[in-house]
Coordinates of C-alpha atoms and ligand atoms in Angstrom, one line a residue:
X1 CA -4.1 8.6 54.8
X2 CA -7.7 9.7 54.3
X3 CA -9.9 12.3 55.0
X4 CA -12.1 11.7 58.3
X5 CA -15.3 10.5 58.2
X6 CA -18.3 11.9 59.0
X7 CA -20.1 10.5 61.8
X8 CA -24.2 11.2 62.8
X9 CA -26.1 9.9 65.4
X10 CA -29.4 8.1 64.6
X11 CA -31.2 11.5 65.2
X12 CA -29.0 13.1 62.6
X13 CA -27.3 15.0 64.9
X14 CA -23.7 15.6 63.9
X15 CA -20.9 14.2 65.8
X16 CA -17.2 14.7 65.6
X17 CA -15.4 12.9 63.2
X18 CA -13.7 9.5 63.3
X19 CA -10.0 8.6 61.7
X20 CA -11.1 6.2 58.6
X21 CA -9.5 3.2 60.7
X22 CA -11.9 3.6 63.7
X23 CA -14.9 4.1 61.3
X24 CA -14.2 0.8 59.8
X25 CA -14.0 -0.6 63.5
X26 CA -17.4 0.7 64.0
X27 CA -18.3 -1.1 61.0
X28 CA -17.6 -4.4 61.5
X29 CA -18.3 -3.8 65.1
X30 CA -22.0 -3.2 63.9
X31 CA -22.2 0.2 65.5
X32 CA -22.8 2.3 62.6
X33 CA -23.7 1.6 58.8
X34 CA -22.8 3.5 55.6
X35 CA -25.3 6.5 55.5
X36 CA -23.4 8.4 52.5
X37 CA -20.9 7.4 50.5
X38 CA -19.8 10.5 49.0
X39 CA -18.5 12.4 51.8
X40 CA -18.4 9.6 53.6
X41 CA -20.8 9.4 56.6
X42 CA -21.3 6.9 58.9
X43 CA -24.7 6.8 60.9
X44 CA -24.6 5.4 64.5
X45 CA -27.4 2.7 65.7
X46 CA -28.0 4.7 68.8
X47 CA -28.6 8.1 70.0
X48 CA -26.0 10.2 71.5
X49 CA -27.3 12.4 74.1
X50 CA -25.2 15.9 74.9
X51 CA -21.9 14.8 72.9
X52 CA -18.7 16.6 73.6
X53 CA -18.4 18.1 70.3
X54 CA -15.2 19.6 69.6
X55 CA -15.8 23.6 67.5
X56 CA -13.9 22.6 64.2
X57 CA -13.4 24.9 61.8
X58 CA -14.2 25.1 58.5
X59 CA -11.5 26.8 56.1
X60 CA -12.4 28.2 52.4
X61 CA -9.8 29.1 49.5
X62 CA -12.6 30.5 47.2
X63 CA -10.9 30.8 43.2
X64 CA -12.3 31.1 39.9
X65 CA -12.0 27.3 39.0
X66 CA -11.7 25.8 42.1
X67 CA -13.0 25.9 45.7
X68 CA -10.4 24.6 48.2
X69 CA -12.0 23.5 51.6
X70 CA -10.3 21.6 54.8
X71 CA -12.2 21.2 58.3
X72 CA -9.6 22.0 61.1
X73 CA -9.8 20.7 64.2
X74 CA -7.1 23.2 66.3
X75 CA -4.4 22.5 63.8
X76 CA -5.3 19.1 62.5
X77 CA -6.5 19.3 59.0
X78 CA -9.1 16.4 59.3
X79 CA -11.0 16.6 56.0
X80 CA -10.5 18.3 52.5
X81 CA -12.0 18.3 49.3
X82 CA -11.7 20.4 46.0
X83 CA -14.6 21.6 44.3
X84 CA -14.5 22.3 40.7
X85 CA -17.2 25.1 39.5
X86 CA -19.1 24.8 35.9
X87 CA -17.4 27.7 34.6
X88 CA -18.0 28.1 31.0
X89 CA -20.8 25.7 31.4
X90 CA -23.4 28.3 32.5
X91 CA -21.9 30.9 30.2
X92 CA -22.4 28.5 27.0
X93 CA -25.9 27.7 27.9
X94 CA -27.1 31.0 28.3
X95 CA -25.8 32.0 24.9
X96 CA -27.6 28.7 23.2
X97 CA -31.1 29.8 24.6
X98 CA -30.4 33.7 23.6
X99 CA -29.7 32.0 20.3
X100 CA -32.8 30.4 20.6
X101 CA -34.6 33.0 21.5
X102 CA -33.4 35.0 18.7
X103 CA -34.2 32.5 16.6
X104 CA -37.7 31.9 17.5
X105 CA -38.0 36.2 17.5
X106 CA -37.3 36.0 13.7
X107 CA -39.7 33.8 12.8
X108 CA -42.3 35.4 14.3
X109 CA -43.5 32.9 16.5
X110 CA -45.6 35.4 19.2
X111 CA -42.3 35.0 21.4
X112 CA -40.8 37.4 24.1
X113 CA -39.8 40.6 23.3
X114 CA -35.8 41.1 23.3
X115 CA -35.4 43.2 26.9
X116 CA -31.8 44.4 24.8
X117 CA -28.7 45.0 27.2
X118 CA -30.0 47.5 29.1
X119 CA -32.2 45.2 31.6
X120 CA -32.4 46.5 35.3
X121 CA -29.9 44.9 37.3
X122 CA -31.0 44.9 40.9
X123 CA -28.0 45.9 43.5
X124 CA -25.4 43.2 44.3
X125 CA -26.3 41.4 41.3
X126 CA -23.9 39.3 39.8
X127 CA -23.8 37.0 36.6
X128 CA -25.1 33.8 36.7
X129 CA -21.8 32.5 36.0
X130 CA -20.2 33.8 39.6
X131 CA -23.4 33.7 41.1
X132 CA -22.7 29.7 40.6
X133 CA -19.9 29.8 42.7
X134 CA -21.3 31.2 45.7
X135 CA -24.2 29.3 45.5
X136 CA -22.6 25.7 45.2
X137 CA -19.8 26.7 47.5
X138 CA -22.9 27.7 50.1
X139 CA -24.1 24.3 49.5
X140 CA -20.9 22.5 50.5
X141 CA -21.3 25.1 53.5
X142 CA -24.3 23.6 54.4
X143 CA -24.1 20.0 54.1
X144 CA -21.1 19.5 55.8
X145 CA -22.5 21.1 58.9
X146 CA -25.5 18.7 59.1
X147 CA -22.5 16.1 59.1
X148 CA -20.1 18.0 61.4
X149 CA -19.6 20.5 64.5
X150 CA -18.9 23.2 62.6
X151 CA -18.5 26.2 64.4
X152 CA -16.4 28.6 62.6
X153 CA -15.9 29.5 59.1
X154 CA -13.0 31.1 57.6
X155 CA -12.3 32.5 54.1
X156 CA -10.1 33.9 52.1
X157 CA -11.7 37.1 51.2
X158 CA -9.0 39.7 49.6
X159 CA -5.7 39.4 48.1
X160 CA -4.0 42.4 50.5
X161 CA -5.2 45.3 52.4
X162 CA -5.1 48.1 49.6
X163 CA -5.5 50.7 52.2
X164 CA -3.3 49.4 54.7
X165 CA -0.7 49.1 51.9
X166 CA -1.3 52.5 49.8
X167 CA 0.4 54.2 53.2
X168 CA 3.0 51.0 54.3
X169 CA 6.2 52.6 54.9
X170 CA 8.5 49.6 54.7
X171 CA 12.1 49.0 55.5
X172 CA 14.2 46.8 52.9
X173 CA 14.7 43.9 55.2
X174 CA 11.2 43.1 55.1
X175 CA 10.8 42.8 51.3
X176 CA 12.4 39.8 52.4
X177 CA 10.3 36.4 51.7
X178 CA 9.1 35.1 55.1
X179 CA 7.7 38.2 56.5
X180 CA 3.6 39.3 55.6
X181 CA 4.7 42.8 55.1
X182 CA 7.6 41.3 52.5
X183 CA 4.5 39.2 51.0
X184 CA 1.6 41.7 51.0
X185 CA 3.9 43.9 49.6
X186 CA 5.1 41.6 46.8
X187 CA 1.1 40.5 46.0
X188 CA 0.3 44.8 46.3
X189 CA 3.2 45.4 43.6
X190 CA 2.4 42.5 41.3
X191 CA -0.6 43.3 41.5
X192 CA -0.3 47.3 40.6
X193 CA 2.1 46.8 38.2
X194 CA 0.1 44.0 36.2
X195 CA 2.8 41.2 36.8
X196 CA 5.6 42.3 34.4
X197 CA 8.8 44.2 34.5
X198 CA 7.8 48.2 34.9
X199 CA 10.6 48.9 32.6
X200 CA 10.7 46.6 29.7
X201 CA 7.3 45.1 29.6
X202 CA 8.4 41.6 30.2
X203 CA 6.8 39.1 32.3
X204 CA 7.1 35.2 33.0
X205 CA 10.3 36.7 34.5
X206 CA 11.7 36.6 38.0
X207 CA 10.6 40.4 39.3
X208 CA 12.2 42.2 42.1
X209 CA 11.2 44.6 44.2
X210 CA 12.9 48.0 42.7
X211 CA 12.7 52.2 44.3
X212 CA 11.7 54.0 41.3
X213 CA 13.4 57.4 42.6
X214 CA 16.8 55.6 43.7
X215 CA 16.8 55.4 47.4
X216 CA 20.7 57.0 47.2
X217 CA 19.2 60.0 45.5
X218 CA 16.7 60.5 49.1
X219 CA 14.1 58.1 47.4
X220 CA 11.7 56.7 50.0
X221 CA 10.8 54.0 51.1
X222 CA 7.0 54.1 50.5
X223 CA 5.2 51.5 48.6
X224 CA 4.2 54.3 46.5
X225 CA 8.1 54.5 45.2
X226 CA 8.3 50.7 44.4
X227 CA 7.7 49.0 41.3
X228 CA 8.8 45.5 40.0
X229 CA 11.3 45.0 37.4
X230 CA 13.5 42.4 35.9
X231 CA 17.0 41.4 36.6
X232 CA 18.6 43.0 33.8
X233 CA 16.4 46.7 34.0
X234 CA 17.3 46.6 38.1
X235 CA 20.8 46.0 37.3
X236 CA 21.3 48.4 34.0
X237 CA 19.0 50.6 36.3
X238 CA 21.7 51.0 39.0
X239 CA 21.3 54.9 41.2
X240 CA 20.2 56.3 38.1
X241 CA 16.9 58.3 38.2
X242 CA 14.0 56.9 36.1
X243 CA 14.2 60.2 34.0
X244 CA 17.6 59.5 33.0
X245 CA 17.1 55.7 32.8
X246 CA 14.4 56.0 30.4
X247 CA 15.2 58.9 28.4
X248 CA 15.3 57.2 25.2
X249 CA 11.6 55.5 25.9
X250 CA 9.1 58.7 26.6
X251 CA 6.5 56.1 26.5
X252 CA 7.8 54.0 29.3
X253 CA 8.7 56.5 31.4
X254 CA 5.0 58.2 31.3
X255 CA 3.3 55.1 31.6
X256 CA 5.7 54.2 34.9
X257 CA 4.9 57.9 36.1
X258 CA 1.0 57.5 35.7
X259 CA 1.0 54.2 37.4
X260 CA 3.3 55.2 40.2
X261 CA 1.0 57.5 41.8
X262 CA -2.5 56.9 42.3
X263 CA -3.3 54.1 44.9
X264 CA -4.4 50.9 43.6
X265 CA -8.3 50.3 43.2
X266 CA -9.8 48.1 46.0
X267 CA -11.2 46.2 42.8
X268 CA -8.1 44.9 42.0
X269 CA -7.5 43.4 45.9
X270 CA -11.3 42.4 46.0
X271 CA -13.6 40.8 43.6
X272 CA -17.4 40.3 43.4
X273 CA -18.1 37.3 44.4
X274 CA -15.7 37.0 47.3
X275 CA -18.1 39.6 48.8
X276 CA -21.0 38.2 48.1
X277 CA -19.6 34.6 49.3
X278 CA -19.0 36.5 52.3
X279 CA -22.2 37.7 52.9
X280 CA -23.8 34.4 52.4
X281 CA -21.4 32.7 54.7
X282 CA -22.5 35.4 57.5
X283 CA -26.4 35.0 56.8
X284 CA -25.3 31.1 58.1
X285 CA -25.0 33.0 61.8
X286 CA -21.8 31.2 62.1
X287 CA -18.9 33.4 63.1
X288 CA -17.0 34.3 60.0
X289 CA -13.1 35.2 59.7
X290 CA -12.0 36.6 56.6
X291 CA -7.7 36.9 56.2
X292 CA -5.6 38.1 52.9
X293 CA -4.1 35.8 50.0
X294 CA -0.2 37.2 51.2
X295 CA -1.4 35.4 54.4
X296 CA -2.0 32.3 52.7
X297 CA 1.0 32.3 50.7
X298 CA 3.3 33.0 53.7
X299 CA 1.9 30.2 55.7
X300 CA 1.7 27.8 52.9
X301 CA 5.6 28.6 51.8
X302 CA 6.8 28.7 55.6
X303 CA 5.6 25.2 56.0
X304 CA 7.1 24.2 52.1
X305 CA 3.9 22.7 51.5
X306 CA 2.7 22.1 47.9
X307 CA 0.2 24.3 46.0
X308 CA -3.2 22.9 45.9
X309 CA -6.7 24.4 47.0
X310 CA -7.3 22.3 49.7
X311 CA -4.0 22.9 51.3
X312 CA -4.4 26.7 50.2
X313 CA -7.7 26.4 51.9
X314 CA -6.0 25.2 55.2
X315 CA -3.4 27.8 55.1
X316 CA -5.6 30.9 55.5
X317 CA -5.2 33.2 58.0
X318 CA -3.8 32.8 61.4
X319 CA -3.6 29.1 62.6
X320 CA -2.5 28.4 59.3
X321 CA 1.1 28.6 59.9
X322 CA 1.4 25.3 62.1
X323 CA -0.3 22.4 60.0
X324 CA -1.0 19.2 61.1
X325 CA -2.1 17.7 58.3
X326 CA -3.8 13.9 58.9
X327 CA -5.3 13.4 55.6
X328 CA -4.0 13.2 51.9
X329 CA -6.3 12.3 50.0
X330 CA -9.1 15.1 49.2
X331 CA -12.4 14.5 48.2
X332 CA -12.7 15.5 44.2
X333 CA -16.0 17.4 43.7
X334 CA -17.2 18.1 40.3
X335 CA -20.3 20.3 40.4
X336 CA -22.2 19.0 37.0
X337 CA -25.3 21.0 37.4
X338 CA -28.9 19.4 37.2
X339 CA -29.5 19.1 33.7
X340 CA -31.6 21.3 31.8
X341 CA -34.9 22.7 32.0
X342 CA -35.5 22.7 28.9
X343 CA -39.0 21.6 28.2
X344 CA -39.6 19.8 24.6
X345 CA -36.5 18.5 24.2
X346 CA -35.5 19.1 20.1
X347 CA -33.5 16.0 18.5
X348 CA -32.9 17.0 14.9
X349 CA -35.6 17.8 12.0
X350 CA -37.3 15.6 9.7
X351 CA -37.0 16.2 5.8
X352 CA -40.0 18.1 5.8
X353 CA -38.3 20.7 8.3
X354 CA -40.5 19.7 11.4
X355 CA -39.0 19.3 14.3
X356 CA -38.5 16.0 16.4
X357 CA -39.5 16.0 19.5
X358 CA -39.1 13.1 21.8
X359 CA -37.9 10.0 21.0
X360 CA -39.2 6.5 19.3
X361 CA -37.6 4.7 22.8
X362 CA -40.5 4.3 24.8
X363 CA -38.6 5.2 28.5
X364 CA -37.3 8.3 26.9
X365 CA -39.9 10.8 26.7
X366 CA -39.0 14.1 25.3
X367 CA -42.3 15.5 25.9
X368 CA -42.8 17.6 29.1
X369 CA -44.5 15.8 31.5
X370 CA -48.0 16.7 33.6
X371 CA -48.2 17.6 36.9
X372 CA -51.2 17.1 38.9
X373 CA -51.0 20.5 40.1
X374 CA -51.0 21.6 36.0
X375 CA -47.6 22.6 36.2
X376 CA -45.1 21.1 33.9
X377 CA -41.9 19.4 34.9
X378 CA -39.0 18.9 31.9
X379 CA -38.5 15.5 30.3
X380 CA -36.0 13.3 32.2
X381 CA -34.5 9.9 31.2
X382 CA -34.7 7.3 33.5
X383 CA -34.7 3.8 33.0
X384 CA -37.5 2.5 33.8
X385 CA -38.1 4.5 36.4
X386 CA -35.1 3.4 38.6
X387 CA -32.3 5.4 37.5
X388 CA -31.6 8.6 35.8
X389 CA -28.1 10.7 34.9
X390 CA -25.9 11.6 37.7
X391 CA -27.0 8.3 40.1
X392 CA -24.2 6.2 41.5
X393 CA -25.1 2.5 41.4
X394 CA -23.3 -0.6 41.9
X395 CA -24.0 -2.6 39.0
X396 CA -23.1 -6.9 38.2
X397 CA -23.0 -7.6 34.7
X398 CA -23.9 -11.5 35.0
X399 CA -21.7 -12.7 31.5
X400 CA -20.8 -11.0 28.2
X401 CA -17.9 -8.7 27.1
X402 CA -18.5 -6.5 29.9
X403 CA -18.9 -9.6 32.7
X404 CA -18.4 -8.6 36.3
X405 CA -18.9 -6.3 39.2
X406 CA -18.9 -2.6 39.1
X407 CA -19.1 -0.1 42.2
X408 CA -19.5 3.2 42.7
X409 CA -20.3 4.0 38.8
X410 CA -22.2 7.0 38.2
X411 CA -25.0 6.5 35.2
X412 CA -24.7 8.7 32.3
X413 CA -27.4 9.2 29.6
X414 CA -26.5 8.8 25.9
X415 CA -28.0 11.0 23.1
X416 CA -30.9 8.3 22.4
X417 CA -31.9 7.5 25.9
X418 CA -30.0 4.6 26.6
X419 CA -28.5 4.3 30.2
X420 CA -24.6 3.5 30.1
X421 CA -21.4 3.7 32.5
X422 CA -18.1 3.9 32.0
X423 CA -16.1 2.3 34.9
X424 CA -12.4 3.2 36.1
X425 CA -10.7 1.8 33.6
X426 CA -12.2 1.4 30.8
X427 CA -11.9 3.9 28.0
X428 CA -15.0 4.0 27.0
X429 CA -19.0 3.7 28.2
X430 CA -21.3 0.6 27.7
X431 CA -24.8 0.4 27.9
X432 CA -26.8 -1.1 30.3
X433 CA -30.1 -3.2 31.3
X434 CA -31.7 -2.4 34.2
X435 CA -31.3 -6.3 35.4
X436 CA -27.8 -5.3 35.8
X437 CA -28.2 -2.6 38.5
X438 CA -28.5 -4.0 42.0
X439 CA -27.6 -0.7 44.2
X440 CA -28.6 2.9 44.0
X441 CA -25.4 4.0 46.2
X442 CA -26.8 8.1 46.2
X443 CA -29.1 9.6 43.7
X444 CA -27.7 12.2 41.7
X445 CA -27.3 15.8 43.5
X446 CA -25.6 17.7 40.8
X447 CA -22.1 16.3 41.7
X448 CA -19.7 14.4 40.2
X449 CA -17.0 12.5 42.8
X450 CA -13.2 11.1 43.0
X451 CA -10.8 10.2 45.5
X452 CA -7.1 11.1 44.2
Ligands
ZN1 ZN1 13.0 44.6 32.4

């Protein structure tokens, strides 16, 4: 099964959408045409005045890597997709223009001065790196509510209440998996006591839930008692006190008693950019919901489903415990950025040590280009004017090695200007002409697609 598609009126307006055997009905029915392939939208031949819209719900698993979205509608998960952030991408390019910068600094070239480390950060700023990931996961925000009722957002906004927890009083039943106080408890402890074994240091091991001050010698049962510790520390451990336990291991034991009792940092249970995500999403004026990661991982477990974002995504907070999942198939979103900004575009240097700029192809100017306002916009390839990197065209090769009829291929740009693709399948990219293109299927908006 696949995701739903996307269904608008001819005004735009965003209806509710259609299981991907209906669409195709509406299709050859001639009711509605192919207004986007990637997510897939179909655009009615008609108005629809005052549609019943049903209030879906869109669900976000926001990670480091990875965004996880699904649109519910009550429990039916109707649509997913994984988003995969640039990551190191941003981080990389910003160290080859300081180097640049440096470099031009040295030589005396009348460039900007070096504003050092020390440059005033306004309030809420964040690096341009994580700033990334709120801002393309706010642009998945907003597109899919021009193609969808969406009238609630929910995210995934902190790992566990650290407050809640720092005063949790809880009884040794509820460790138990299954319960959110036995899984906010386990994510609070992992957490606090940096995912290894309190007593030996070891981790990649199963951890269990241990009373530092043994509850047989009147140790409580406050969260501030508990650490994790292996199978063979618990059992060696035994009704021993941690004094007595560890007397051998001074280190151990004073490193145990400085963790034990200060409450754990809201830092560690909330990040940056969570926040900030979560102040965008609210600037939408859509209701927002936030709920904890021990939520997540309870419902998700309950349910034995597997771990991937997009279920992750469906799976927070409450109405996550009772999936009905209708699609398996996510959409794979790749963000890819929008190339670079870069103005005189540098190929190598001549023997004489001058630089070349641009490029002996005539469509591939490496030269900034004129605006009629005076401003100047950065070099792009395109071929001939039609297509540049990041399109997805339909392409027919008419004969030759490569002879036949490619869909759905997104164009990529080789280092001399020449336009090539590289088709499922193949293992590597071949060049094309632009007699072979015959569909520009959606110009490039920063994205890069799949279907698993
Ligand atoms: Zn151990």
């Amino acid at each position: 099964m696949s995701n739903y598609v996307f269904v608008i009126d001819q005004d735009k307006q965003p209806l509710n959408p259609v299981p991907p055997g209906l669409g195709r009905k509406m299709q050859t029915d001639q009711k509605a045409a192919t207004f986007k392939k990637y997510p897939y939208t179909l655009i009615l031949n008609h108005s629809v005045v005052a549609p019943r819209l049903k209030g879906l719900t869109l669900k976000l698993d926001p990670g480091s890597k990875f965004l996880g979205l699904s649109i519910l509608d009550g429990n039916k998960v109707i649509w997913a997709a994984e988003l995969e952030h640039r990551g190191w991408g941003i981080h990389e390019g910003l160290e080859k223009r300081s180097g640049y910068r440096r470099n031009r600094r040295s030589r005396k070239t009348g460039y900007r001065k070096n504003r050092g480390q020390f440059e005033f950060k306004p309030d809420g700023w964040l690096p341009p790196s994580l700033l990334h990931r709120v801002q393309t996961t706010m642009t998945w925000v907003n597109r899919l509510r021009k193609l969808a009722p969406i009238e609630f957002v929910k995210m995934e906004l902190v790992k566990f209440d650290t407050q809640l927890m720092d005063n949790a009083d809880i009884e040794g039943t509820q460790y138990q998996q299954g319960t959110l106080a036995g899984y906010t408890a386990r994510e609070y402890l992992l957490e606090k006591w940096g995912r290894q074994c309190a007593y030996c240091s070891k981790s990649g091991v199963p951890l269990q839930v241990e009373h530092v001050h043994p509850k047989s010698k009147g140790g409580s049962n406050s969260i501030r008692n508990l650490c994790l510790a292996c199978e063979k520390c618990n059992t060696r451990k035994g009704s021993k006190s941690v004094e007595e336990f560890l007397k051998n291991k001074p280190e151990a034991l004073k490193r145990i008693q400085a963790t034990l009792k200060p409450p754990l940092k809201d830092a560690a249970a909330v990040n940056a950019t969570r926040w900030a995500l979560y102040h965008a999403l609210q600037d939408t004026g859509l209701p927002v919901s936030t709920a904890t990661g021990a939520r997540t991982k309870m419902n998700r477990a309950k349910q034995g489903l597997p771990k991937e974002h997009w279920i992750d995504a469906a799976c927070v907070g409450d109405g996550g415990e009772n999936l009905d999942i209708k699609t398996a198939q996510p959409l794979r979103i790749q963000a890819k950025g929008h190339g670079s900004r870069q103005m005189c575009k540098v190929y190598g240097t001549k023997k004489n040590g001058e630089p070349i700029r641009g490029l002996p192809y005539p469509t591939a100017p490496g030269m900034p280009k004129r605006r009629k306002d005076g401003t100047r916009e950065a070099p792009k390839f395109r071929l001939h004017g039609s297509v540049e990197s990041g399109d997805i065209i339909d392409v027919q090769i008419p004969n030759g090695k490569y002879k036949g009829i490619y869909k759905g291929v997104r164009v990529a740009v080789r280092g001399d200007g020449r336009i090539a693709i590289r088709p499922k399948g193949f293992s590597s990219k071949f060049d094309l002409t632009t007699a072979s293109i015959y569909k520009v299927v959606q110009r490039k908006d920063g994205y890069a697609y799949s279907v698993q």
